[in-house]
Amino acid sequence: MQAHMGKWYAWIEKLNKAGKYITGEPLLPGGKLVSGKNGKSVTDGPYTEGKEVVGGFFLVNADNMEEAVKMCDDYPDYSYGGSVQVRQVMKIEM
């Protein structure tokens, strides 16, 4: 486990040195699912379809989707069957 965490730290440090890493954190198990009109239903969760689990998040600075995908080339959890979902953040000007 310690060796695997070393891979994580190295991966994050590589992104950080390149000026691409903004933030990221693992998520704790559990939580709540708020749904329905006006958030009227609150149940234990989170609920996902099948075996997919969101275990954490990273926010990176990429020039485009291709660059963001390339950053995932050496993602440490691939060896455990992990996957990365790459999404673009919509900026809202206020």
PDB file of C-alpha atoms in Angstrom, residues 31-83:
ATOM      1  CA  GLY A  31     -23.027  10.621   2.139  1.00  0.00           C
ATOM      2  CA  LYS A  32     -26.549  11.669   1.228  1.00  0.00           C
ATOM      3  CA  LEU A  33     -28.520  11.726  -1.994  1.00  0.00           C
ATOM      4  CA  VAL A  34     -30.776  14.787  -2.258  1.00  0.00           C
ATOM      5  CA  SER A  35     -33.410  14.572  -5.010  1.00  0.00           C
ATOM      6  CA  GLY A  36     -36.946  15.403  -5.993  1.00  0.00           C
ATOM      7  CA  LYS A  37     -38.582  18.747  -6.499  1.00  0.00           C
ATOM      8  CA  ASN A  38     -36.857  21.342  -4.335  1.00  0.00           C
ATOM      9  CA  GLY A  39     -34.644  18.670  -2.736  1.00  0.00           C
ATOM     10  CA  LYS A  40     -37.540  17.173  -0.794  1.00  0.00           C
ATOM     11  CA  SER A  41     -36.101  13.654  -0.661  1.00  0.00           C
ATOM     12  CA  VAL A  42     -32.913  12.921   1.301  1.00  0.00           C
ATOM     13  CA  THR A  43     -31.670   9.328   1.506  1.00  0.00           C
ATOM     14  CA  ASP A  44     -28.451   7.623   2.453  1.00  0.00           C
ATOM     15  CA  GLY A  45     -26.116   7.395  -0.481  1.00  0.00           C
ATOM     16  CA  PRO A  46     -24.415   7.999  -2.764  1.00  0.00           C
ATOM     17  CA  TYR A  47     -26.025   5.606  -5.191  1.00  0.00           C
ATOM     18  CA  THR A  48     -24.342   4.613  -8.419  1.00  0.00           C
ATOM     19  CA  GLU A  49     -25.292   2.250 -11.188  1.00  0.00           C
ATOM     20  CA  GLY A  50     -23.484  -1.071 -11.054  1.00  0.00           C
ATOM     21  CA  LYS A  51     -20.005  -1.211  -9.583  1.00  0.00           C
ATOM     22  CA  GLU A  52     -18.912   2.305 -10.513  1.00  0.00           C
ATOM     23  CA  VAL A  53     -17.806   4.345  -7.516  1.00  0.00           C
ATOM     24  CA  VAL A  54     -16.562   7.922  -7.393  1.00  0.00           C
ATOM     25  CA  GLY A  55     -13.629   7.679  -5.007  1.00  0.00           C
ATOM     26  CA  GLY A  56     -12.347  11.222  -5.333  1.00  0.00           C
ATOM     27  CA  PHE A  57     -11.781  14.128  -7.655  1.00  0.00           C
ATOM     28  CA  PHE A  58      -8.992  16.145  -9.233  1.00  0.00           C
ATOM     29  CA  LEU A  59      -9.264  19.582 -10.743  1.00  0.00           C
ATOM     30  CA  VAL A  60      -6.555  20.294 -13.299  1.00  0.00           C
ATOM     31  CA  ASN A  61      -5.773  23.109 -15.689  1.00  0.00           C
ATOM     32  CA  ALA A  62      -5.701  21.833 -19.268  1.00  0.00           C
ATOM     33  CA  ASP A  63      -5.710  23.721 -22.548  1.00  0.00           C
ATOM     34  CA  ASN A  64      -8.160  21.242 -24.083  1.00  0.00           C
ATOM     35  CA  MET A  65      -9.781  17.844 -23.605  1.00  0.00           C
ATOM     36  CA  GLU A  66      -6.928  16.026 -25.334  1.00  0.00           C
ATOM     37  CA  GLU A  67      -4.406  17.452 -22.875  1.00  0.00           C
ATOM     38  CA  ALA A  68      -6.607  16.501 -19.918  1.00  0.00           C
ATOM     39  CA  VAL A  69      -6.908  12.937 -21.224  1.00  0.00           C
ATOM     40  CA  LYS A  70      -3.134  12.768 -21.753  1.00  0.00           C
ATOM     41  CA  MET A  71      -2.603  13.690 -18.084  1.00  0.00           C
ATOM     42  CA  CYS A  72      -4.352  10.418 -17.221  1.00  0.00           C
ATOM     43  CA  ASP A  73      -1.805   8.249 -19.056  1.00  0.00           C
ATOM     44  CA  ASP A  74      -0.066   7.163 -15.858  1.00  0.00           C
ATOM     45  CA  TYR A  75      -2.985   7.395 -13.422  1.00  0.00           C
ATOM     46  CA  PRO A  76      -1.951   5.199 -10.465  1.00  0.00           C
ATOM     47  CA  ASP A  77      -5.165   3.192 -10.012  1.00  0.00           C
ATOM     48  CA  TYR A  78      -5.286   1.638 -13.486  1.00  0.00           C
ATOM     49  CA  SER A  79      -3.391  -1.314 -11.986  1.00  0.00           C
ATOM     50  CA  TYR A  80      -6.389  -1.877  -9.677  1.00  0.00           C
ATOM     51  CA  GLY A  81      -8.980  -1.616 -12.450  1.00  0.00           C
ATOM     52  CA  GLY A  82      -9.618   2.072 -11.788  1.00  0.00           C
ATOM     53  CA  SER A  83     -10.816   4.520 -14.398  1.00  0.00           C
TER      54      SER A  83
END
